Amino acid sequence: MIFWEIAKRNLRIHLLRSTLAMLGIVIGVVAIASMGILGNTLVLSVSDSLHTVGDSVIVSPYTGGGSGFGQGGGGGGSANLKITDQQFQQIKRAVAPNIAIPVLQTADIMKLGVGSDTIVAPIYGLNPDDVPNIMKLKAGSYSRSDSGCLVGSTFATDHNVKIGSRISIGTDGDKGTLRVTGIIEERGISFDISTDSAIVVTQNWFETTYNRNDYDTVVVKVNQGVDSAIVKTTIEKQMNKRDKIVTVMDSKATLATIFSAFGAITTFVTAIGGISMIVAGVSIFNIMMMSVTERIKEIGIMRSIGTQKREVMSMFMFEAAILGTVGSLIGGVLSILAGYAISSLLLNTTKYLFVWSSAIPIVEGVCFGIIISLACGIYPAWKAANLSPIEALRHE
Amino acid sequence: MVFLREKEQEVTGPMDDQPVMLFRDVVKVYPLPAGDVTALDGVSFRVDRGEFISVMGPSGSGKSTLLNLMGCLDTPTSGDIFISGTRIGDMSDVELTNLRRDRIGFIFQYFNLFPLLNIIENVTFPMMLKSQKEVDPEKGKEVLRSVQLEDKLFTHTPTEVSGGQQQRVAIARALVNNPDILLCDEPTGNLDSKTGAGIMDLMTELNRKGTTIIMVTHDPHIAEYSKRTIRIADGRIVA
């Protein structure tokens, strides 16, 4: 159609002006899309770190309200902020067939070989049968013997610990010496137990050494296909009948809260990118108004020889559409590069860039760019179409 | 010249007795803050098919208002205007625009070609408005040849040809939709006398072939080309 052709030629004849207006849209799309990509990469990256604990329900003694130290033995072991074996058995029965894992936890002084510095690190006590359910090893083997232990990957790296290394626990090794049988795979941030900088010993060794017959937490590994929220409710109903004895945390729900927070952050930074798009829209509006003002006489001639208002309007809307579409598409392509740069600089990884969810902010950015351009073209186009042909013809 | 022959055949028909333009007691008042200004005060005249009329008058006499009304760019405050039997007073903007596109050909003093389009595109532009689709450029070329424009200029832009050639392109554009009336506003006002005479010869030739021409001018020499002159002063026809 002739009006499409006129729109194209007018943009071409004012190449610098058109390019600058388009550049605004390109920057706007890149800002929105790359911020979206960054947010998405962040969520995917954290999600990857947390997925190992995504199917856990963690039961801890209730620490708040009135069930503190002053309540004596009433209601069970919450008095000393531990979970008794009896309570553990109740939890285990309630959640079956999901696996309930009792966890003992402390921190102690330890020494790695003669002449080395004394350090303090967390110690977890777990039943050797439960260990494979909760963590994987990157080297060595699971320890069934009380004299063996596993170490976290960060612990192993920081203290140069290898399979077979010996760790003396307690002041001058008074609690015994353990031999490292395996190094635990990195688990990242986790809600149940954080083993990366810790050592894991057998439940038996822990109970004997620290004279314990209760647990710090119980981790319930929820089977696939089972809703963790239901498991959480089941435990609460079973344990907190009269008084609140335990606090139950559904890691999936917690994850959802975290992701929701990330989502809010992504939306916020994307909105900041959106401001640049608004500025780009103003620039489009500005050059469209300029275009109309420069071509008042031409519009008058068009109208006088039989061009309808809607046809004049379409001519200017085509200009806005070309600026918006070309600018947005260029911006879309560049935002992949910008997303790549930001991801590799801020997150040190680009492995989450080429996934479908990263394409969504690009599509959103491109669509927003086109919509803003069209919206900013409407008034100038309307103004052009509604000029009085007589006044327009008279215009010099 | 095929185009002109077609035009000649078209004007000889049963509608010949109906005026192509009829003004009946036309009044045009412009309401201004300082008070109403009566630009035309009871103007009546008729233009028959095949006439060549010049409209003359001093500055401020109402010539431009008359031209705007004849070109359906404006509507009268009172009175009636008929273009080929159609009353324009109650027409909507869309209807008036269609009337301008189909019945009236405009020729301006400053040619007013579209600088973004080449000569053949300028000429076929009104055809595209009418058909709402791509048109055969052959019809445009034919009309351009009929106004004695060389083929080699067809793909040039308006700024690449002379003033006289631009006015010939403007005439071709005005003729391309076979209008009932050719409305000219000082068609030689921006041309030297020799080129202007060439344009007037062309218009005389068009009129001889049957095209109805109304020409607004203040140049008595140019007005001599017409067969009838309407003189206007203070918003009234005086002769």
XYZ file of C-alpha atoms in Angstrom:
635
model
C 0.000 0.000 0.000
C 1.171 3.502 -0.836
C 0.943 4.803 2.752
C 3.238 2.041 3.975
C 5.690 3.018 1.253
C 5.473 6.723 2.172
C 6.050 5.874 5.852
C 9.143 3.818 4.968
C 10.550 6.519 2.715
C 9.946 9.263 5.261
C 11.886 7.307 7.889
C 14.659 6.621 5.395
C 14.919 10.263 4.358
C 15.310 11.260 8.032
C 17.666 8.388 8.765
C 19.571 9.944 11.666
C 16.427 11.058 13.453
C 14.734 7.705 12.896
C 17.828 5.820 14.044
C 18.055 7.841 17.254
C 14.393 7.232 18.050
C 14.890 3.543 17.286
C 17.989 3.512 19.490
C 15.835 4.619 22.409
C 13.551 1.642 21.864
C 16.564 -0.676 21.481
C 17.938 0.518 24.834
C 14.526 0.169 26.467
C 14.061 -3.404 25.231
C 17.618 -4.359 26.211
C 17.096 -2.885 29.688
C 13.827 -4.720 30.256
C 14.821 -8.019 28.660
C 18.309 -8.247 30.162
C 16.982 -7.454 33.644
C 14.348 -10.132 33.131
C 16.988 -12.588 31.933
C 19.163 -11.765 34.954
C 16.233 -12.339 37.309
C 15.348 -15.590 35.597
C 18.962 -16.767 35.672
C 19.135 -15.875 39.352
C 15.985 -17.854 40.130
C 17.156 -20.844 38.078
C 20.574 -20.740 39.691
C 19.178 -20.607 43.245
C 16.570 -23.184 42.333
C 19.341 -25.497 41.175
C 21.208 -25.004 44.452
C 18.102 -25.666 46.489
C 16.496 -28.477 44.536
C 18.120 -31.155 46.736
C 16.102 -29.937 49.701
C 12.997 -29.188 47.764
C 11.293 -32.344 48.955
C 11.972 -32.129 52.689
C 9.866 -31.345 55.723
C 11.955 -30.306 58.718
C 10.620 -30.816 62.242
C 12.275 -28.846 65.068
C 11.347 -28.339 68.713
C 9.040 -25.401 69.261
C 11.081 -22.504 70.631
C 8.576 -19.683 70.860
C 5.550 -18.884 73.027
C 5.023 -20.455 76.448
C 6.459 -23.900 75.899
C 9.971 -22.870 76.855
C 12.199 -23.929 79.691
C 9.764 -23.057 82.474
C 7.201 -25.697 81.548
C 9.075 -28.597 83.045
C 8.328 -31.986 81.606
C 4.806 -31.188 80.556
C 4.142 -32.212 76.992
C 7.447 -33.944 76.453
C 10.901 -32.932 75.376
C 10.249 -29.430 74.165
C 11.300 -28.341 77.643
C 14.960 -28.691 76.736
C 14.415 -27.881 73.045
C 15.048 -31.362 71.790
C 12.922 -34.021 70.132
C 12.689 -37.147 72.233
C 12.949 -40.600 70.760
C 9.281 -41.140 71.646
C 8.299 -38.039 69.701
C 10.490 -39.135 66.822
C 8.693 -42.496 66.732
C 5.347 -40.649 66.655
C 6.555 -38.523 63.724
C 7.928 -41.594 61.943
C 4.585 -43.412 62.223
C 2.646 -40.329 61.161
C 4.620 -39.702 57.993
C 5.132 -43.328 56.871
C 5.845 -44.426 54.185
C 7.906 -41.233 53.843
C 11.289 -41.571 55.519
C 11.877 -39.748 58.813
C 15.538 -39.129 59.624
C 16.575 -38.060 63.147
C 19.425 -35.560 63.165
C 21.831 -34.805 66.010
C 23.816 -31.627 65.802
C 26.530 -29.826 67.722
C 29.761 -27.971 67.144
C 33.103 -28.865 68.622
C 36.798 -28.165 68.606
C 38.809 -30.391 66.301
C 42.326 -30.760 65.018
C 43.478 -32.174 61.693
C 46.808 -33.890 62.210
C 49.813 -33.020 64.322
C 50.887 -29.384 64.304
C 47.793 -28.088 62.569
C 45.576 -25.354 63.941
C 42.595 -26.124 66.101
C 39.284 -25.365 64.406
C 35.619 -25.369 65.350
C 33.150 -26.984 62.986
C 29.585 -28.292 63.063
C 29.162 -32.021 63.677
C 26.084 -33.946 62.537
C 25.177 -37.355 63.893
C 23.165 -39.557 61.525
C 22.172 -43.187 61.372
C 24.435 -44.764 58.690
C 21.318 -46.268 57.061
C 19.836 -42.772 56.597
C 22.943 -41.062 55.248
C 22.502 -42.136 51.570
C 18.917 -40.785 51.705
C 20.031 -37.316 52.629
C 23.363 -36.768 50.855
C 25.591 -38.023 48.082
C 29.348 -38.509 48.136
C 31.714 -37.112 45.573
C 34.588 -39.307 46.778
C 35.135 -42.273 49.121
C 32.427 -44.341 50.771
C 29.733 -44.072 53.432
C 31.026 -44.955 56.868
C 29.260 -47.659 58.856
C 31.935 -47.799 61.500
C 31.845 -45.467 64.506
C 35.473 -44.542 63.891
C 34.755 -43.188 60.421
C 33.282 -39.870 59.354
C 32.290 -37.921 56.252
C 33.330 -34.340 55.579
C 31.683 -31.596 53.575
C 33.250 -30.480 50.311
C 34.096 -26.955 51.535
C 35.528 -28.392 54.755
C 37.705 -30.788 52.713
C 38.953 -28.026 50.422
C 39.550 -25.449 53.169
C 41.482 -27.828 55.432
C 43.081 -29.960 52.754
C 41.313 -33.083 54.009
C 41.508 -36.241 51.930
C 40.094 -39.756 52.211
C 41.974 -41.400 55.063
C 42.813 -38.123 56.857
C 42.355 -38.194 60.607
C 40.414 -35.674 62.658
C 40.822 -35.381 66.425
C 37.664 -34.180 68.147
C 37.639 -32.225 71.400
C 40.381 -30.505 73.317
C 43.570 -32.458 72.653
C 41.461 -35.104 70.946
C 39.810 -36.194 74.196
C 36.613 -37.214 72.392
C 38.420 -39.472 69.983
C 39.907 -39.543 66.517
C 37.909 -40.220 63.372
C 39.124 -41.313 59.961
C 37.623 -39.627 56.887
C 35.959 -42.246 54.640
C 34.137 -39.967 52.215
C 33.716 -36.414 50.977
C 30.137 -35.201 50.626
C 28.992 -33.619 47.377
C 28.367 -29.901 47.636
C 24.783 -29.297 48.821
C 24.750 -25.497 48.787
C 22.079 -23.681 50.786
C 19.826 -26.209 52.478
C 17.070 -26.147 55.020
C 17.672 -29.543 56.639
C 21.382 -29.934 57.321
C 24.214 -27.830 55.935
C 27.064 -30.282 55.498
C 29.408 -28.288 53.224
C 31.542 -27.004 56.119
C 30.704 -29.769 58.592
C 31.604 -33.330 59.443
C 29.070 -36.147 59.640
C 29.551 -38.919 62.202
C 27.488 -41.986 63.077
C 24.510 -41.540 65.368
C 25.969 -44.105 67.752
C 29.320 -42.266 68.073
C 27.511 -38.946 68.572
C 25.169 -40.324 71.288
C 28.027 -42.029 73.112
C 30.429 -39.096 72.870
C 27.976 -36.347 73.779
C 25.769 -38.486 76.022
C 22.609 -37.802 74.039
C 19.383 -39.772 73.735
C 17.286 -37.174 71.910
C 17.420 -35.337 68.603
C 17.831 -31.780 67.420
C 15.689 -32.060 64.316
C 13.882 -34.644 62.257
C 14.125 -34.470 58.492
C 11.276 -36.114 56.592
C 12.161 -36.948 52.982
C 8.878 -36.687 51.137
C 8.401 -39.334 48.460
C 7.860 -38.272 44.888
C 4.240 -37.497 44.116
C 3.385 -36.743 47.740
C 2.383 -33.203 48.644
C 4.800 -31.910 51.278
C 2.118 -29.555 52.597
C -0.020 -32.588 53.523
C 2.938 -34.204 55.317
C 3.481 -30.956 57.226
C -0.187 -30.831 58.265
C -0.122 -34.499 59.302
C 2.868 -33.890 61.605
C 1.335 -30.762 63.098
C -1.953 -32.554 63.769
C -0.154 -35.485 65.375
C 2.353 -33.543 67.469
C 0.683 -30.255 68.296
C -2.658 -31.624 69.483
C -2.796 -29.780 72.798
C 0.368 -27.706 73.060
C 2.641 -26.622 70.326
C 5.589 -28.983 70.680
C 7.211 -28.851 67.296
C 7.690 -26.373 64.502
C 7.293 -27.899 61.064
C 8.860 -26.273 58.013
C 7.865 -27.317 54.548
C 10.954 -26.603 52.454
C 8.876 -26.437 49.299
C 6.692 -23.672 50.764
C 9.796 -21.871 51.984
C 11.300 -22.193 48.519
C 8.107 -20.779 47.051
C 8.433 -17.768 49.379
C 12.063 -17.296 48.340
C 11.188 -17.525 44.650
C 8.334 -15.134 45.166
C 10.820 -12.666 46.692
C 13.124 -13.177 43.709
C 10.149 -12.610 41.436
C 9.423 -9.329 43.190
C 13.064 -8.255 42.827
C 13.016 -9.191 39.128
C 9.815 -7.223 38.622
C 11.347 -4.231 40.384
C 14.541 -4.163 38.301
C 12.530 -4.802 35.141
C 10.312 -1.858 36.040
C 13.442 0.291 36.309
C 14.293 -0.924 32.782
C 10.741 0.030 31.839
C 11.482 3.665 32.698
C 14.032 3.767 29.879
C 11.313 2.416 27.604
C 8.994 5.243 28.639
C 11.783 7.708 27.789
C 12.137 5.975 24.404
C 8.388 6.338 23.935
C 8.639 10.072 24.577
C 11.363 10.229 21.929
C 9.097 8.438 19.431
C 6.297 10.830 20.318
C 8.655 13.749 19.791
C 9.851 12.713 16.343
C 6.332 11.797 15.276
C 5.134 15.267 16.286
C 8.078 16.726 14.375
C 7.168 14.642 11.354
C 3.554 15.848 11.505
C 4.582 19.501 11.889
C 6.978 19.281 8.949
C 4.381 17.668 6.734
C 1.300 19.762 7.485
C 1.178 21.071 3.924
C 1.610 17.557 2.511
C -1.233 16.341 4.743
C -3.369 19.207 3.433
C -2.665 18.225 -0.177
C -3.421 14.581 0.582
C -6.711 15.472 2.244
C -7.682 17.860 -0.573
C -7.207 15.251 -3.281
C -9.296 12.670 -1.468
C -7.263 10.973 1.256
C -9.433 9.925 4.172
C -8.534 10.799 7.781
C -7.975 7.132 8.604
C -5.521 6.832 5.715
C -3.497 9.816 6.955
C -3.573 8.286 10.434
C -2.438 4.905 9.131
C 0.546 6.526 7.394
C 1.837 7.934 10.684
C 0.964 4.781 12.615
C 3.025 2.796 10.089
C 6.001 5.025 10.921
C 5.569 4.397 14.637
C 5.109 0.670 13.976
C 8.273 0.454 11.862
C 10.328 2.333 14.481
C 8.893 0.207 17.289
C 9.124 -3.170 15.566
C 12.601 -2.764 14.099
C 13.922 -1.168 17.319
C 12.334 -3.841 19.493
C 13.613 -6.729 17.370
C 17.151 -5.326 17.360
C 16.788 -4.807 21.122
C 15.601 -8.400 21.505
C 18.705 -9.753 19.773
C 21.035 -7.438 21.701
C 19.391 -8.348 25.001
C 20.593 -11.944 24.530
C 24.147 -10.563 24.376
C 23.481 -8.238 27.326
C 21.952 -11.127 29.296
C 25.015 -13.239 28.477
C 27.361 -10.480 29.680
C 25.422 -9.755 32.876
C 24.996 -13.452 33.731
C 28.655 -14.244 33.212
C 29.818 -11.156 35.132
C 27.409 -11.270 38.075
C 26.636 -14.979 38.403
C 29.712 -16.482 36.761
C 27.546 -18.775 34.688
C 25.620 -18.599 31.432
C 24.174 -22.099 31.540
C 20.706 -20.759 32.407
C 20.647 -18.262 29.520
C 19.578 -20.579 26.728
C 16.431 -21.948 28.318
C 12.834 -21.248 27.357
C 12.093 -19.223 30.488
C 14.854 -16.775 29.498
C 13.033 -16.158 26.215
C 9.970 -14.856 28.086
C 11.555 -11.513 29.177
C 12.831 -11.035 25.610
C 9.355 -11.570 24.164
C 7.893 -9.297 26.855
C 10.496 -6.605 26.134
C 9.889 -6.755 22.381
C 6.093 -6.632 22.809
C 6.353 -3.758 25.290
C 8.623 -1.860 22.870
C 6.141 -2.245 20.023
C 3.158 -1.344 22.206
C 4.886 1.772 23.620
C 5.866 2.904 20.108
C 2.332 2.458 18.791
C 0.832 4.145 21.841
C 3.175 7.117 21.437
C 2.328 7.327 17.727
C -1.433 7.508 18.252
C -1.722 11.177 19.252
C 0.563 12.597 16.508
C -1.214 10.408 13.929
C -4.618 11.500 15.205
C -3.512 15.135 15.143
C -2.316 14.777 11.542
C -5.539 13.108 10.455
C -7.721 15.751 12.058
C -5.968 18.809 10.668
C -8.292 21.075 8.761
C -7.445 20.572 5.051
C -7.891 24.320 4.465
C -5.556 25.317 7.305
C -3.064 22.615 6.309
C -3.015 23.768 2.680
C -2.403 27.340 3.823
C 0.525 26.261 6.023
C 3.951 27.398 4.844
C -4.103 11.012 -26.242
C -6.160 7.866 -25.626
C -7.048 9.207 -22.195
C -8.404 12.467 -23.613
C -10.477 10.617 -26.164
C -12.028 8.578 -23.351
C -12.785 11.795 -21.519
C -14.365 13.249 -24.647
C -16.668 10.253 -24.954
C -17.545 10.419 -21.276
C -18.761 14.035 -21.343
C -21.198 13.473 -24.182
C -24.028 11.699 -22.431
C -27.569 12.049 -21.113
C -26.336 14.063 -18.070
C -25.158 16.957 -20.262
C -27.996 19.276 -19.258
C -27.254 18.950 -15.525
C -24.758 21.569 -14.230
C -21.528 20.088 -12.916
C -21.585 22.758 -10.221
C -24.427 24.858 -8.887
C -24.215 27.549 -6.188
C -27.552 28.820 -4.888
C -27.591 31.779 -2.435
C -24.426 30.576 -0.773
C -23.404 32.414 2.382
C -20.264 31.706 4.313
C -19.751 33.359 7.681
C -16.651 32.881 9.814
C -17.398 33.410 13.509
C -14.458 35.291 15.030
C -14.003 36.659 18.569
C -14.043 40.196 17.216
C -17.299 39.533 15.385
C -18.629 37.442 12.511
C -16.985 37.906 9.116
C -19.133 37.298 6.049
C -16.775 35.983 3.374
C -19.483 35.116 0.823
C -22.822 36.840 0.795
C -25.525 35.191 -1.323
C -23.429 33.833 -4.193
C -25.277 32.030 -6.991
C -23.907 30.670 -10.264
C -23.853 27.491 -12.303
C -21.090 25.779 -14.197
C -22.074 23.599 -17.123
C -20.157 20.646 -18.437
C -17.298 21.630 -20.726
C -17.050 25.258 -19.539
C -13.757 27.042 -18.916
C -14.362 29.677 -16.244
C -11.967 32.014 -14.520
C -12.749 33.519 -11.127
C -11.206 36.916 -10.545
C -11.278 39.391 -7.727
C -9.069 41.475 -5.501
C -7.431 40.162 -2.380
C -9.971 39.618 0.420
C -12.885 39.479 -2.000
C -13.812 35.895 -1.047
C -11.954 34.075 -3.843
C -10.274 31.590 -1.479
C -13.531 30.903 0.373
C -15.242 30.297 -2.956
C -12.428 27.971 -4.027
C -12.665 26.017 -0.744
C -16.411 25.602 -1.177
C -16.093 24.637 -4.872
C -13.439 22.094 -3.849
C -15.652 20.618 -1.106
C -13.015 21.489 1.465
C -15.633 23.462 3.383
C -19.427 23.625 3.619
C -21.602 26.783 3.397
C -23.217 28.494 6.363
C -26.406 28.719 4.329
C -27.498 28.162 0.741
C -26.910 25.108 -1.407
C -24.003 23.777 -3.388
C -24.504 20.921 -5.831
C -21.635 19.023 -7.448
C -22.900 16.942 -10.372
C -26.346 17.005 -8.793
C -25.152 16.025 -5.296
C -25.855 18.508 -2.475
C -22.766 18.852 -0.303
C -24.219 20.790 2.660
C -25.114 17.788 4.790
C -22.264 15.533 3.774
C -19.970 13.940 6.318
C -16.205 14.374 6.130
C -15.851 10.887 4.624
C -18.425 11.660 1.915
C -16.852 15.036 1.102
C -13.433 13.379 0.861
C -14.793 10.740 -1.511
C -16.412 13.490 -3.583
C -13.108 15.349 -3.852
C -11.349 12.126 -4.814
C -13.847 11.083 -7.482
C -15.306 14.289 -8.924
C -12.745 17.074 -8.486
C -9.200 17.488 -9.740
C -7.042 20.047 -7.915
C -4.215 22.061 -9.466
C -2.294 24.327 -7.105
C -0.028 27.323 -7.648
C 2.938 25.597 -6.023
C 2.295 22.235 -7.777
C 2.119 20.474 -4.400
C 3.482 17.135 -5.532
C 4.567 14.593 -2.909
C 8.346 14.783 -2.603
C 8.591 11.205 -1.275
C 6.963 9.737 -4.376
C 8.311 9.687 -7.908
C 6.354 11.196 -10.788
C 4.462 8.076 -11.789
C 3.597 7.359 -8.122
C 2.377 10.951 -7.696
C 0.061 10.523 -10.653
C -1.273 7.109 -9.644
C -1.777 8.181 -6.010
C -5.442 9.279 -6.483
C -6.101 6.048 -8.401
C -4.841 4.064 -5.426
C -7.044 6.096 -3.090
C -10.022 5.210 -5.259
C -9.299 1.543 -5.872
C -7.732 0.863 -2.437
C -5.195 -1.457 -4.060
C -2.135 -1.441 -6.267
C -2.900 0.068 -9.670
C -1.583 -0.425 -13.158
C 0.986 2.336 -13.741
C 0.157 2.240 -17.469
C -2.914 4.427 -16.895
C -0.732 6.986 -15.100
C 1.844 6.884 -17.894
C -0.890 7.420 -20.461
C -2.145 10.526 -18.654
C 1.414 11.818 -18.262
C 1.955 11.403 -22.004
C -1.301 13.273 -22.638
C 0.101 16.292 -20.752
C 3.244 16.042 -22.905
C 5.657 14.752 -20.291
C 8.530 12.644 -21.560
C 8.680 8.961 -20.545
C 12.238 9.284 -19.262
C 11.030 11.598 -16.472
C 8.435 9.203 -15.080
C 10.707 7.689 -12.447
C 12.230 10.984 -11.345
C 11.218 12.689 -8.122
C 9.370 16.032 -8.388
C 12.429 18.014 -7.296
C 14.402 16.604 -10.227
C 12.202 18.213 -12.885
C 11.420 21.844 -13.819
C 8.500 23.903 -12.521
C 6.598 23.577 -15.794
C 7.111 19.828 -15.797
C 5.974 19.653 -12.169
C 2.791 21.512 -13.060
C 2.176 19.059 -15.934
C 2.573 16.195 -13.420
C 0.110 17.997 -11.106
C -2.366 18.313 -13.998
C -1.937 14.606 -14.796
C -2.567 13.752 -11.122
C -5.707 15.919 -11.161
C -6.969 14.203 -14.319
C -6.185 10.588 -13.519
C -9.512 9.757 -11.819
C -11.524 11.377 -14.654
C -12.972 14.221 -12.501
C -16.047 16.255 -13.467
C -14.261 19.506 -12.683
C -10.660 20.659 -12.781
C -10.203 23.275 -10.053
C -7.113 25.433 -10.532
C -5.700 27.912 -8.038
C -3.347 30.319 -9.860
C -1.938 27.471 -11.993
C 0.719 29.661 -13.621
C 1.436 31.821 -10.580
C 4.743 30.150 -9.905
C 5.925 29.824 -13.508
C 7.661 32.155 -15.939
C 5.450 33.603 -18.679
C 6.634 31.216 -21.408
C 6.144 28.092 -19.293
C 2.874 29.520 -17.990
C 1.649 29.989 -21.563
C 2.546 26.343 -22.280
C 0.494 25.219 -19.297
C -2.445 27.384 -20.342
C -2.266 25.968 -23.882
C -2.443 22.499 -22.357
C -5.459 23.476 -20.258
C -7.166 24.996 -23.271
C -6.555 21.742 -25.108
C -7.995 19.753 -22.184
C -11.074 21.988 -22.174
C -11.455 21.610 -25.932
C -11.487 17.846 -25.375
C -14.313 18.254 -22.827
C -12.787 18.867 -19.401
C -14.661 21.426 -17.268
C -12.191 23.925 -15.803
C -12.647 26.537 -13.093
C -9.577 28.660 -12.569
C -8.971 31.203 -9.813
C -6.544 33.893 -10.943
C -5.804 37.556 -10.577
C -3.843 37.694 -13.852
C -6.069 39.164 -16.622
C -3.839 37.654 -19.345
C -4.345 34.193 -17.926
C -8.079 34.842 -17.503
C -8.250 35.530 -21.246
C -7.787 31.786 -21.881
C -11.187 31.100 -20.263
C -14.545 31.413 -22.012
C -16.308 33.061 -19.070
C -15.138 35.141 -16.110
C -16.826 35.404 -12.746
C -15.778 38.570 -10.940
C -16.135 38.698 -7.192
C -15.852 41.613 -4.773
C -16.741 41.835 -1.078
C -18.180 38.344 -1.109
C -20.571 38.988 -3.971
C -20.481 38.222 -7.682
C -20.261 41.517 -9.485
C -19.986 40.335 -13.067
